[in-house]
Amino acid sequence: MRYKIKFTERVAGDIPPPFPWATSRRAVIYTLEDILALGYKTIQGEFKCKAFMATMTIDCDF
């Protein structure tokens, strides 16, 4: 049985690294309100399309 954790719940503590190159720190999930309160107005990421063998940068403005 799998248990779901709500995004608003913060879980503390370290986890065993799933890969040799990974860290033992948990990821932090921020809400949109948290991101805007920190002053971020744009999120940018790189998108890779395997079908077209292309790489693009995607921007999301708030």
mmCIF file of C-alpha atoms in Angstrom:
data_model
loop_
_atom_site.group_PDB
_atom_site.id
_atom_site.type_symbol
_atom_site.label_atom_id
_atom_site.label_comp_id
_atom_site.label_asym_id
_atom_site.label_seq_id
_atom_site.Cartn_x
_atom_site.Cartn_y
_atom_site.Cartn_z
ATOM 1 C CA MET A 1 0.000 0.000 0.000
ATOM 2 C CA ARG A 2 1.337 3.427 -0.930
ATOM 3 C CA TYR A 3 0.742 6.504 1.172
ATOM 4 C CA LYS A 4 0.328 9.920 -0.386
ATOM 5 C CA ILE A 5 1.879 12.964 1.231
ATOM 6 C CA LYS A 6 0.218 16.316 0.674
ATOM 7 C CA PHE A 7 2.441 19.035 -0.777
ATOM 8 C CA THR A 8 1.783 21.251 2.231
ATOM 9 C CA GLU A 9 3.281 18.704 4.627
ATOM 10 C CA ARG A 10 7.005 19.081 5.251
ATOM 11 C CA VAL A 11 8.930 15.900 6.017
ATOM 12 C CA ALA A 12 12.237 16.340 7.831
ATOM 13 C CA GLY A 13 15.218 14.037 7.903
ATOM 14 C CA ASP A 14 17.558 12.385 5.488
ATOM 15 C CA ILE A 15 16.772 9.546 3.104
ATOM 16 C CA PRO A 16 19.100 6.872 1.752
ATOM 17 C CA PRO A 17 20.524 8.085 -1.573
ATOM 18 C CA PRO A 18 18.809 6.203 -4.431
ATOM 19 C CA PHE A 19 21.930 6.501 -6.630
ATOM 20 C CA PRO A 20 25.651 6.716 -5.832
ATOM 21 C CA TRP A 21 25.801 10.281 -7.207
ATOM 22 C CA ALA A 22 22.675 11.465 -5.332
ATOM 23 C CA THR A 23 22.548 13.283 -2.007
ATOM 24 C CA SER A 24 20.633 12.211 1.074
ATOM 25 C CA ARG A 25 18.690 15.495 1.298
ATOM 26 C CA ARG A 26 14.981 15.531 0.542
ATOM 27 C CA ALA A 27 13.636 17.814 -2.169
ATOM 28 C CA VAL A 28 11.808 20.949 -1.094
ATOM 29 C CA ILE A 29 8.462 21.593 -2.785
ATOM 30 C CA TYR A 30 7.373 25.221 -2.860
ATOM 31 C CA THR A 31 3.861 26.478 -3.487
ATOM 32 C CA LEU A 32 3.235 29.252 -6.008
ATOM 33 C CA GLU A 33 2.592 31.625 -3.112
ATOM 34 C CA ASP A 34 6.001 30.758 -1.615
ATOM 35 C CA ILE A 35 7.747 31.375 -4.942
ATOM 36 C CA LEU A 36 6.049 34.746 -5.443
ATOM 37 C CA ALA A 37 6.796 35.769 -1.830
ATOM 38 C CA LEU A 38 10.498 35.084 -2.457
ATOM 39 C CA GLY A 39 10.378 37.580 -5.343
ATOM 40 C CA TYR A 40 10.662 35.196 -8.283
ATOM 41 C CA LYS A 41 8.727 36.361 -11.339
ATOM 42 C CA THR A 42 10.063 33.908 -13.969
ATOM 43 C CA ILE A 43 10.868 30.202 -13.958
ATOM 44 C CA GLN A 44 13.090 28.933 -16.743
ATOM 45 C CA GLY A 45 13.929 25.408 -17.800
ATOM 46 C CA GLU A 46 15.430 23.409 -20.634
ATOM 47 C CA PHE A 47 13.240 21.092 -22.678
ATOM 48 C CA LYS A 48 14.690 18.248 -24.757
ATOM 49 C CA CYS A 49 12.583 16.626 -27.479
ATOM 50 C CA LYS A 50 13.781 13.142 -28.395
ATOM 51 C CA ALA A 51 11.570 12.912 -31.485
ATOM 52 C CA PHE A 52 13.017 16.044 -33.124
ATOM 53 C CA MET A 53 16.440 15.889 -31.433
ATOM 54 C CA ALA A 54 16.003 19.515 -30.369
ATOM 55 C CA THR A 55 16.651 21.466 -27.188
ATOM 56 C CA MET A 56 14.619 24.549 -26.253
ATOM 57 C CA THR A 57 14.435 26.896 -23.305
ATOM 58 C CA ILE A 58 10.994 27.470 -21.812
ATOM 59 C CA ASP A 59 10.131 30.536 -19.699
ATOM 60 C CA CYS A 60 7.093 30.840 -17.446
ATOM 61 C CA ASP A 61 6.248 34.381 -16.297
ATOM 62 C CA PHE A 62 3.972 34.972 -13.298
#
